[in-house]
Amino acid sequence: MTGRPRRDPRAERARCLVPGGARPRLARAGRDGMAIAPDAGPREPVMIRVETPVFWVAAVVEAPNGRLDRWARQTLGAARVLAGADGGVVALLAGRDAGEAVGEAGADRVVWLDTAIGPDAMPGVMLAALAPFAPRHVVLAETPAGGDWARRLAARSGWPIQTGIEMLSARQAIRPVGAVRRERAAVPARVLTLPIDRVAPYGGTRREGRPCPPPDVPAMAARMQVGPVMAAQAAGIPLAEAPFVMAAGQGVVDFESFHTLSRLMGATEGASRVVCDAGLMPRAAQVGASGTVLDARCYLAFGIAGAPQHLQGLGKVEHVVAVNTDLHAAIVARAGLSIIADAQAVMPALIALLRGEG
Amino acid sequence: MRSVVLLSGGIDPVSGRSAPPRGEIAAIGLALSAGGAVGGLHVGLPAAALGQAAGHGLGQIACLRGVGDPVAILAAHLSAAPPDLVLAGSRACGGEDSGMLPYLLAERLGWPLLAGVMAIGAGADGWLPVTIGLPLGARQDARIRLPCILCAHDAAPAPPFVFDRARRVAMHTVAVADAETIAPLEGTERPYRARPRLIGSAAPAGGGRVLDNPDPAEAARVLLDHLRALGMLGA
Ligand SMILES: Cc1cc2nc3c(=O)[nH]c(=O)nc-3n(C[C@H](O)[C@H](O)[C@H](O)COP(=O)(O)OP(=O)(O)OC[C@H]3O[C@@H](n4cnc5c(N)ncnc54)[C@H](O)[C@@H]3O)c2cc1C
């Protein structure tokens, strides 16, 4: 005889049964389903509220215009991975108030940080904001600003840091080292930075995202002054850095309209190789494998087929819009919006509309 | 103005041969644009990549030979005869590659630091104007108190390579006091394994919206509405 209690499979199954729904659904979270909380009911908007979690994980997210982009959501997703079932996630929101989106993205608490204080004051303010939570980890996006704050925070606090995490679980973080020829797998450090598209955003039930009072800004001697951000002038931006690129392919013959339109829209001009080869556009405008790889947010393609060599140049572009006469062109498959029409007709219509509006 | 450029040695990510990181070459360019004396500084033995970096415009490089934390070694050396300006790349290439060294050094020296520097102007009254490069071609003007540490933007202009300068560089080794040892790194190191990035966020799932043969005016309206929704037309 061992002292072990006898199992009752039927009772265990009954405990795992999720109430509601037409078909029986089992959720085996623990070994015997003890950990399952009863469902609040089908299709009712629910929100998870955490009062005192076992520990906290912090995520610093940037929302310059009050919107969380996918990198910010992934940063919160990473914090949720590290928090697991017992931890809570506090978001330090740098920028404007993003409202309920922060809770939907996985934050239990939100502390707003004023970025106008400048990078030099940032570590002091972050430490003041983090102090009440004593977070086990602080996750930041490896953006220019986020990466800078992470390093300032680690240098000021002396907390160990791991940068550019490419794979993350609660127990292990893997990052490239040695010129991305080697990698190091270790227990996640106190400070972590995350490149884009490495950790999935939080997809679970909405969290509370309860606002907390902002921290006091510690006084310090002014050692630097940072001016306002100046957005680039479309025509002057190098193609590789331009946020909005409008490109012409073989399907464009009316270049006068093309240039007028790019000026009206504030877009930087690009072109396919054939167009550059023909001398219709400068070589510097060539987009693609043997031209420029874009970093744009939006790419508007007129009369471009979307050859593989051309699409390689669209590496990180999030939004592609195509105007093409061929419904089966490869660019149409990559585009979020495709207009199957003659570019020579659409361009003047766009110009007329833009001019008519003001 | 006396500038010091921090050099890390380093390797080329593709070939694995010794090569200076892109950001350190940009840092040399910034140092040269500041005018005045410019020297390189490296902790460790003279390496091949240092000569290649010097080819972009350094006359002399000091190699600090000491055992222990390179941040402590650099801090001790720099505070003995402080320059006006210390420049670094965004991160090393071939070591830990975390980009932490300039930050730790700034914290230890108590100097201000700015990263992502594209250009520097003429210093006056102990302040230096700099231009910071941000994503999507945006720029930001800033002023920073000297002495300071600046990390060059990888896209800051790189001075051309001159083979003769690389050949003639004066590399001298300076024996320095040993510093505190650093804790060994946690975890295990192994060859890099490329992991696919998350997909689905970049391309629309199952293709996007298609307007087949619309009226041009209708097409223009839909197109502009779409671009506005993406925030591309300012409104
Ligand atoms: C080694 C190598 C490297 C290359 N590198 C590059 C590179 O870096 N960049 C690059 O762009 N290419 C590159 N190419 C070339 C590439 O393979 C394609 O040939 C090129 O991209 C095609 O350009 P296109 O789409 O403008 O022309 P086409 O293939 O001729 O396509 C024209 C498109 O316009 C549409 N069209 C026609 N008339 C109209 C109209 N009136 N209104 C609207 N649409 C219309 C057509 O349906 C078609 O889809 C490379 C090729 C090789 C071999």
XYZ file of C-alpha atoms and ligand atoms in Angstrom:
646
model
C 0.000 0.000 0.000
C 1.253 3.440 -0.826
C -0.292 6.403 0.915
C -1.385 7.873 -2.427
C -5.112 8.668 -2.777
C -6.894 6.713 -5.484
C -7.731 8.596 -8.705
C -11.282 9.084 -9.798
C -11.140 9.614 -13.591
C -14.823 10.442 -13.892
C -14.667 13.164 -11.274
C -11.512 14.564 -12.868
C -13.227 14.715 -16.233
C -16.200 16.445 -14.733
C -13.921 19.063 -13.192
C -12.246 19.686 -16.544
C -15.537 20.187 -18.318
C -15.966 23.793 -19.397
C -19.549 24.890 -18.827
C -21.602 26.243 -21.707
C -21.406 25.353 -25.386
C -23.217 22.673 -27.322
C -20.383 20.134 -27.348
C -18.469 19.072 -24.210
C -15.113 20.858 -23.985
C -12.329 19.787 -21.645
C -9.659 22.168 -20.400
C -6.825 20.308 -18.710
C -4.721 23.086 -17.247
C -3.476 21.366 -14.101
C -3.012 17.625 -13.761
C -6.521 17.171 -12.574
C -8.295 20.285 -13.689
C -8.344 21.807 -10.203
C -6.891 25.056 -11.534
C -9.746 25.731 -13.914
C -11.856 28.696 -12.948
C -15.473 28.364 -13.972
C -16.249 30.225 -17.155
C -18.230 33.430 -16.746
C -20.615 32.271 -19.447
C -20.539 32.120 -23.200
C -19.939 35.240 -25.282
C -19.969 37.735 -22.478
C -17.298 40.433 -22.528
C -14.965 39.486 -19.698
C -12.002 41.247 -18.236
C -9.253 39.846 -16.080
C -8.596 41.834 -12.936
C -5.495 41.192 -10.860
C -5.156 42.713 -7.400
C -1.900 41.392 -5.936
C 0.031 39.126 -8.288
C 2.938 37.036 -7.011
C 5.340 39.266 -8.971
C 5.318 41.976 -11.615
C 6.781 42.163 -15.111
C 7.092 45.582 -16.729
C 6.917 46.499 -20.391
C 7.918 49.906 -21.687
C 5.782 50.667 -24.742
C 5.903 53.621 -27.090
C 2.650 55.176 -28.255
C 3.730 58.501 -29.743
C 0.287 59.218 -31.204
C -1.838 57.280 -28.767
C -1.795 54.089 -30.829
C -0.015 50.855 -30.007
C 1.720 49.501 -33.100
C 2.417 45.812 -33.524
C 5.890 46.086 -32.019
C 4.405 47.639 -28.863
C 1.793 44.849 -28.709
C 4.528 42.240 -29.111
C 6.498 43.859 -26.276
C 3.451 43.513 -24.023
C 3.023 39.951 -25.309
C 6.596 39.182 -24.231
C 5.896 40.610 -20.785
C 2.854 38.308 -20.555
C 5.006 35.314 -21.506
C 7.379 36.168 -18.656
C 4.519 36.845 -16.235
C 2.920 33.440 -16.820
C -0.140 32.634 -14.748
C 1.046 34.164 -11.468
C 2.546 37.467 -12.553
C 0.994 40.781 -13.405
C 2.055 43.073 -16.232
C 2.572 46.784 -15.763
C 2.933 48.896 -18.894
C 5.013 52.057 -18.791
C 3.340 53.989 -21.568
C 5.717 56.453 -23.195
C 3.733 58.894 -25.282
C 0.065 59.642 -25.375
C -2.711 57.815 -23.586
C -3.677 54.756 -25.613
C -6.898 54.080 -23.679
C -8.287 50.560 -23.471
C -5.888 49.234 -26.108
C -3.198 48.748 -23.446
C -5.441 46.449 -21.426
C -6.432 44.541 -24.549
C -2.738 44.122 -25.336
C -2.207 42.447 -21.962
C -1.440 45.106 -19.335
C -2.892 44.892 -15.816
C -1.624 48.337 -14.815
C -0.608 51.368 -16.841
C 1.783 54.112 -15.778
C 2.081 57.058 -18.118
C 5.542 58.497 -18.772
C 6.190 61.917 -20.255
C 8.806 61.536 -23.001
C 9.285 65.297 -23.236
C 11.719 65.073 -20.307
C 14.372 63.829 -22.740
C 16.504 60.700 -22.772
C 18.867 61.815 -19.997
C 16.083 61.931 -17.392
C 14.445 58.739 -18.644
C 16.292 56.161 -16.481
C 15.545 58.100 -13.279
C 11.866 58.402 -14.172
C 11.618 54.760 -15.232
C 13.205 53.622 -11.974
C 10.791 55.830 -9.999
C 7.850 54.374 -11.930
C 9.094 50.795 -11.509
C 9.942 51.074 -7.799
C 6.430 50.317 -6.421
C 6.252 47.185 -8.588
C 9.811 45.838 -8.116
C 9.433 44.017 -11.447
C 11.176 40.735 -12.060
C 11.746 41.747 -15.702
C 11.503 44.908 -17.780
C 10.869 44.367 -21.498
C 11.507 47.077 -24.100
C 11.310 47.143 -27.890
C 14.666 47.394 -29.654
C 13.560 50.589 -31.411
C 15.984 53.533 -31.496
C 14.205 55.086 -28.497
C 13.374 51.835 -26.665
C 16.854 50.413 -27.147
C 18.346 53.661 -25.829
C 16.102 53.691 -22.744
C 16.820 50.016 -22.031
C 20.576 50.603 -22.024
C 20.279 53.753 -19.921
C 18.091 51.863 -17.440
C 20.504 48.919 -17.228
C 23.540 51.185 -16.866
C 21.895 53.274 -14.137
C 20.407 50.397 -12.120
C 23.177 47.872 -12.677
C 20.548 45.305 -13.707
C 21.761 42.670 -16.168
C 20.501 43.185 -19.700
C 20.011 40.925 -22.735
C 19.460 42.696 -26.028
C 17.807 41.628 -29.267
C 16.021 38.521 -27.899
C 14.940 36.309 -30.805
C 13.246 33.559 -28.806
C 11.616 34.001 -25.446
C 9.977 31.719 -22.922
C 9.577 32.148 -19.184
C 12.687 30.057 -18.624
C 14.945 30.917 -21.548
C 15.903 33.833 -23.746
C 18.013 33.329 -26.870
C 19.888 36.218 -28.418
C 22.444 36.486 -31.212
C 26.033 37.303 -30.257
C 29.345 37.329 -32.102
C 28.197 39.224 -35.212
C 25.018 37.098 -35.452
C 27.176 34.049 -36.100
C 26.592 32.610 -32.658
C 23.780 32.723 -30.135
C 23.522 32.597 -26.374
C 20.711 30.891 -24.519
C 20.273 31.920 -20.900
C 17.704 32.512 -18.194
C 15.918 35.806 -19.063
C 17.736 38.751 -17.518
C 16.164 41.637 -15.590
C 16.170 43.927 -18.644
C 15.313 42.546 -22.100
C 14.992 44.170 -25.504
C 12.898 42.731 -28.285
C 13.286 43.090 -32.062
C 10.147 43.237 -34.174
C 8.169 40.064 -35.028
C 9.860 37.715 -32.562
C 7.192 37.254 -29.875
C 3.465 37.057 -30.580
C 1.200 39.758 -29.147
C -1.106 38.829 -26.295
C -4.229 37.156 -27.628
C -6.042 36.281 -24.439
C -8.910 37.848 -22.529
C -8.754 41.586 -22.062
C -6.872 42.819 -18.997
C -7.834 45.664 -16.755
C -5.111 48.163 -17.720
C -5.813 50.169 -14.574
C -4.130 53.591 -14.679
C -1.641 54.288 -11.880
C -0.355 57.697 -10.773
C 2.635 58.879 -12.800
C 6.009 58.967 -11.025
C 7.644 62.130 -9.772
C 10.338 63.371 -12.098
C 13.613 63.395 -10.156
C 15.402 66.723 -10.440
C 18.722 66.662 -12.241
C 21.169 69.087 -13.791
C 20.428 69.767 -17.461
C 23.186 68.110 -19.438
C 21.382 68.050 -22.751
C 18.497 69.704 -24.544
C 16.570 67.784 -27.164
C 14.533 69.705 -29.713
C 11.341 68.697 -31.511
C 11.285 65.847 -34.055
C 11.398 67.168 -37.599
C 9.657 64.911 -40.095
C 11.543 64.586 -43.331
C 10.534 66.397 -46.515
C 9.404 63.715 -48.945
C 11.560 64.769 -51.879
C 14.708 65.065 -49.787
C 14.485 61.738 -47.963
C 16.777 58.986 -49.137
C 14.633 56.196 -50.579
C 15.872 53.711 -47.971
C 14.520 55.869 -45.120
C 11.343 57.224 -46.718
C 8.057 56.446 -44.916
C 5.830 56.643 -47.996
C 7.072 55.553 -51.406
C 5.175 55.804 -54.681
C 6.712 53.817 -57.515
C 6.327 53.557 -61.267
C 6.734 50.405 -63.357
C 6.441 49.538 -67.032
C 2.720 50.237 -66.806
C 3.333 53.978 -66.370
C 3.824 56.127 -69.458
C 2.424 59.410 -68.177
C 5.371 60.476 -66.012
C 4.183 64.057 -65.804
C 1.122 62.961 -63.847
C 3.292 60.625 -61.789
C 5.595 63.442 -60.646
C 2.686 65.806 -59.980
C 0.933 63.159 -57.931
C 3.992 62.316 -55.838
C 4.386 66.004 -55.017
C 0.734 66.343 -54.043
C 0.829 63.237 -51.867
C 4.175 63.985 -50.243
C 5.532 60.629 -51.342
C 9.100 59.726 -52.251
C 9.466 58.423 -55.800
C 10.660 54.928 -56.634
C 10.675 52.788 -59.772
C 11.136 49.244 -61.033
C 14.340 48.243 -62.742
C 12.915 48.293 -66.246
C 11.922 51.909 -65.825
C 15.380 52.853 -64.545
C 17.065 50.865 -67.325
C 15.013 52.820 -69.844
C 16.286 56.052 -68.323
C 12.798 57.224 -67.406
C 13.729 57.486 -63.735
C 17.142 57.909 -62.071
C 18.968 54.757 -61.006
C 18.831 55.916 -57.368
C 15.059 55.413 -57.497
C 15.279 51.676 -58.223
C 13.487 49.532 -55.663
C 14.479 45.890 -55.324
C 17.217 43.363 -54.890
C 19.695 45.277 -57.025
C 18.373 48.667 -55.954
C 17.165 49.969 -52.617
C 15.489 47.931 -49.900
C 12.757 50.087 -48.410
C 11.969 50.841 -44.798
C 8.672 52.482 -45.728
C 5.336 52.070 -43.998
C 3.378 52.334 -47.216
C 4.216 51.504 -50.829
C 2.007 52.641 -53.681
C 2.855 50.793 -56.916
C 1.630 51.961 -60.320
C 2.005 49.466 -63.174
C 4.465 47.220 -61.391
C 4.215 43.474 -61.932
C 5.899 42.533 -58.659
C 8.808 40.381 -59.864
C 10.554 38.528 -57.018
C 13.599 40.774 -57.407
C 11.359 43.788 -57.015
C 9.391 42.401 -54.052
C 12.648 41.761 -52.211
C 12.957 45.515 -51.975
C 9.684 45.684 -50.026
C 11.178 43.791 -47.082
C 9.574 45.523 -44.110
C 6.828 47.493 -45.859
C 3.585 47.009 -43.958
C 1.052 48.377 -46.432
C 1.238 47.840 -50.190
C -1.269 49.436 -52.552
C -1.204 48.411 -56.231
C -2.690 49.912 -59.362
C -2.339 47.420 -62.203
C -4.321 46.293 -65.240
C -3.527 42.651 -64.517
C -5.578 41.005 -61.770
C -3.050 38.164 -61.604
C 0.092 40.250 -61.159
C 2.239 39.133 -58.218
C 2.042 42.565 -56.604
C -1.721 42.141 -56.201
C -1.115 39.162 -53.912
C 1.159 41.296 -51.708
C -1.135 44.335 -51.660
C -3.668 45.291 -49.008
C -5.617 47.223 -51.650
C -5.452 46.594 -55.386
C -7.082 48.692 -58.061
C -7.376 46.799 -61.322
C -7.355 49.745 -63.690
C -5.204 51.756 -66.084
C -2.623 53.809 -64.189
C -2.922 56.559 -66.796
C -6.588 56.965 -65.856
C -6.249 56.618 -62.084
C -3.369 59.088 -61.655
C -5.201 62.097 -63.175
C -8.312 61.175 -61.187
C -6.237 61.204 -57.978
C -4.698 64.554 -58.917
C -8.124 66.023 -59.632
C -9.456 64.752 -56.319
C -6.473 66.046 -54.307
C -6.595 69.443 -56.034
C -10.359 69.673 -55.627
C -10.061 69.090 -51.897
C -7.730 71.953 -51.351
C 38.490 69.858 -29.533
C 40.097 66.511 -28.715
C 38.110 63.429 -29.709
C 38.622 59.772 -28.942
C 36.930 57.038 -30.991
C 36.280 53.754 -29.197
C 37.204 50.812 -31.415
C 36.106 47.257 -30.739
C 37.911 45.250 -33.406
C 35.188 43.016 -34.694
C 34.370 40.726 -37.580
C 32.262 40.887 -40.689
C 28.919 39.141 -40.058
C 28.910 37.402 -43.431
C 32.507 36.391 -44.038
C 33.670 36.201 -40.435
C 36.860 38.024 -41.356
C 38.056 40.883 -39.216
C 36.392 44.168 -40.104
C 35.412 47.263 -38.136
C 31.672 47.638 -37.432
C 29.835 50.141 -39.646
C 28.943 52.377 -36.720
C 32.569 52.807 -35.673
C 33.507 54.021 -39.136
C 30.627 56.501 -38.887
C 32.000 57.519 -35.460
C 35.382 58.261 -37.055
C 33.577 60.444 -39.592
C 31.847 62.381 -36.809
C 35.127 62.818 -34.934
C 36.827 64.178 -38.057
C 33.937 66.584 -38.664
C 34.363 67.945 -35.127
C 37.899 69.015 -36.042
C 40.932 68.881 -33.780
C 42.951 65.885 -32.690
C 41.343 62.473 -33.205
C 42.707 59.231 -31.798
C 41.464 55.659 -31.560
C 41.176 53.744 -28.300
C 40.908 49.988 -27.927
C 41.034 47.678 -24.929
C 43.085 44.633 -25.795
C 45.865 43.721 -28.138
C 46.268 45.378 -31.540
C 43.900 43.620 -33.977
C 43.668 43.611 -37.772
C 40.282 45.365 -37.739
C 41.853 48.356 -35.977
C 44.137 49.056 -38.919
C 41.175 48.864 -41.260
C 39.284 51.341 -39.092
C 42.323 53.634 -39.105
C 42.178 53.619 -42.908
C 39.027 55.713 -42.568
C 40.950 58.546 -40.966
C 42.750 57.743 -37.710
C 46.422 58.647 -37.341
C 47.045 56.780 -34.129
C 45.407 54.158 -31.966
C 46.149 53.397 -28.324
C 45.643 49.796 -27.234
C 45.137 49.454 -23.490
C 46.617 46.255 -22.166
C 45.120 45.291 -18.865
C 43.077 42.477 -17.403
C 39.496 42.896 -16.250
C 36.389 44.952 -16.990
C 37.011 47.002 -20.160
C 34.588 49.690 -18.935
C 36.688 50.204 -15.807
C 39.905 50.229 -17.847
C 38.498 52.803 -20.276
C 37.072 54.945 -17.474
C 40.404 55.013 -15.641
C 42.290 55.885 -18.821
C 39.822 58.564 -19.960
C 39.509 60.299 -16.608
C 43.313 60.536 -16.319
C 43.396 62.874 -19.358
C 39.774 63.604 -20.331
C 39.117 64.373 -24.003
C 36.244 66.664 -25.006
C 34.399 64.045 -26.953
C 34.230 60.246 -26.884
C 32.621 58.594 -29.909
C 31.456 55.013 -30.353
C 29.475 52.903 -32.781
C 26.019 51.640 -31.958
C 27.331 48.222 -30.995
C 30.281 45.916 -31.440
C 30.245 43.142 -33.972
C 31.845 39.907 -32.894
C 31.591 39.992 -29.103
C 28.610 40.336 -26.818
C 27.240 42.969 -29.258
C 24.840 44.430 -26.715
C 25.760 48.066 -27.277
C 26.106 48.559 -23.513
C 29.720 49.720 -23.287
C 29.192 53.445 -24.067
C 26.259 53.573 -21.648
C 28.196 51.917 -18.833
C 31.140 54.186 -19.524
C 28.934 57.306 -19.474
C 27.395 56.216 -16.183
C 30.819 55.596 -14.653
C 32.343 58.853 -15.884
C 29.184 60.794 -15.091
C 29.113 62.174 -18.637
C 25.987 62.715 -20.722
C 25.387 60.425 -23.702
C 23.362 60.695 -26.892
C 22.813 57.853 -29.349
C 21.889 57.784 -33.038
C 24.007 60.846 -33.875
C 23.996 61.740 -37.572
C 26.044 64.932 -37.532
C 27.717 67.279 -35.091
C 28.083 71.022 -35.299
C 30.555 73.510 -33.874
C 30.862 73.444 -30.083
C 30.632 76.680 -28.094
C 30.537 77.528 -24.350
C 31.007 73.867 -23.439
C 27.930 72.771 -25.406
C 27.902 70.776 -28.633
C 25.014 70.840 -31.117
C 24.229 67.452 -32.656
C 21.663 66.053 -35.082
C 19.999 62.764 -34.193
C 18.698 60.432 -36.901
C 15.292 58.852 -36.259
C 13.405 56.231 -38.294
C 11.761 57.229 -41.567
C 14.169 60.047 -42.268
C 13.096 62.206 -39.314
C 15.716 64.310 -37.557
C 16.033 65.874 -34.140
C 18.351 68.689 -33.088
C 19.922 68.467 -29.653
C 22.573 70.155 -27.554
C 24.799 68.261 -25.172
C 27.260 69.425 -22.527
C 30.926 68.613 -23.073
C 32.654 66.345 -22.286
C 30.208 63.751 -23.532
C 29.846 60.373 -25.227
C 28.140 60.145 -28.615
C 27.070 56.926 -30.355
C 27.067 57.319 -34.125
C 24.034 56.397 -36.196
C 24.892 53.496 -38.501
C 23.775 55.621 -41.457
C 25.928 58.638 -40.558
C 28.298 59.423 -43.437
C 31.339 57.143 -43.494
C 34.696 58.673 -44.470
C 36.393 56.896 -47.387
C 38.958 54.167 -46.802
C 42.543 55.016 -47.700
C 44.828 52.003 -47.771
C 47.943 54.027 -47.076
C 46.448 55.402 -43.874
C 45.608 51.891 -42.720
C 49.229 50.881 -43.360
C 50.793 53.866 -41.631
C 48.663 54.007 -38.486
C 50.694 54.297 -35.303
C 49.418 51.660 -32.900
C 50.931 51.810 -29.479
C 50.218 49.553 -26.576
C 49.704 51.140 -23.179
C 50.064 48.918 -20.142
C 47.360 49.853 -17.625
C 46.442 48.700 -14.139
C 44.204 45.659 -13.962
C 40.568 46.355 -13.238
C 37.911 44.390 -11.380
C 36.967 41.156 -13.100
C 33.576 40.831 -14.700
C 31.196 38.017 -13.878
C 31.207 35.231 -16.459
C 28.237 35.233 -18.813
C 25.273 33.065 -17.970
C 23.904 30.353 -20.200
C 25.404 28.517 -23.136
C 26.828 29.752 -26.402
C 26.387 27.846 -29.654
C 26.301 28.490 -33.408
C 23.522 30.827 -34.507
C 20.310 29.286 -35.703
C 18.106 31.471 -37.856
C 14.537 31.431 -36.579
C 11.709 32.545 -38.791
C 10.053 35.782 -37.811
C 6.376 35.853 -37.015
C 4.427 36.108 -40.205
C 0.944 37.278 -40.884
C 1.466 40.795 -39.681
C 3.392 42.016 -42.748
C 1.261 40.704 -45.590
C -2.525 40.672 -45.510
C -3.805 37.153 -44.938
C -5.247 35.693 -48.112
C -4.701 38.841 -50.149
C -6.210 42.243 -49.616
C -9.129 44.124 -51.037
C -9.362 44.096 -54.834
C -11.350 46.588 -56.907
C -11.811 45.110 -60.355
C -12.107 47.686 -63.113
C -13.661 50.539 -61.142
C -14.504 53.935 -62.508
C -11.298 56.099 -62.213
C -12.957 58.634 -59.914
C -14.267 55.843 -57.712
C -10.802 54.220 -57.682
C -9.191 57.518 -56.703
C -11.636 58.033 -53.845
C -11.129 54.526 -52.437
C -7.365 54.856 -52.786
C -7.199 58.177 -50.966
C -9.511 56.929 -48.194
C -7.262 53.908 -47.768
C -4.091 56.027 -47.599
C -5.764 58.408 -45.131
C -6.766 55.483 -42.914
C -3.102 54.428 -42.895
C -2.178 57.952 -41.847
C -0.065 58.520 -44.921
C -1.603 61.760 -46.147
C -1.244 63.787 -43.010
C -4.974 64.026 -42.370
C 19.493 39.694 -61.368
C 18.264 40.525 -61.487
C 18.084 41.570 -60.614
C 16.958 42.365 -60.688
N 16.802 43.377 -59.792
C 15.699 44.132 -59.848
C 15.492 45.180 -58.923
O 16.309 45.441 -58.065
N 14.370 45.922 -59.011
C 13.414 45.673 -59.964
O 12.394 46.372 -59.962
N 13.591 44.711 -60.847
C 14.708 43.924 -60.824
N 14.866 42.955 -61.764
C 13.927 42.883 -62.874
C 12.653 42.160 -62.506
O 12.853 40.780 -62.695
C 11.510 42.617 -63.415
O 11.888 42.484 -64.737
C 11.080 44.056 -63.190
O 10.922 44.325 -61.825
C 9.779 44.259 -63.884
O 9.438 45.611 -63.815
P 7.932 46.076 -64.037
O 7.103 45.424 -63.043
O 7.977 47.553 -64.037
O 7.632 45.638 -65.546
P 6.743 44.485 -66.171
O 7.169 43.174 -65.723
O 6.714 44.765 -67.624
O 5.314 44.731 -65.598
C 4.496 45.816 -65.924
C 3.226 45.713 -65.145
O 2.420 46.837 -65.420
C 1.101 46.442 -65.720
N 0.551 47.407 -66.657
C 0.758 47.521 -67.994
N 0.106 48.557 -68.483
C -0.531 49.151 -67.451
C -1.366 50.293 -67.341
N -1.682 51.048 -68.387
N -1.839 50.610 -66.112
C -1.515 49.851 -65.045
N -0.752 48.769 -65.109
C -0.239 48.426 -66.296
C 1.217 45.068 -66.283
O 0.028 44.344 -66.036
C 2.392 44.483 -65.510
O 1.941 43.874 -64.325
C 15.993 42.121 -61.693
C 16.187 41.075 -62.567
C 17.290 40.280 -62.482
C 17.448 39.149 -63.448
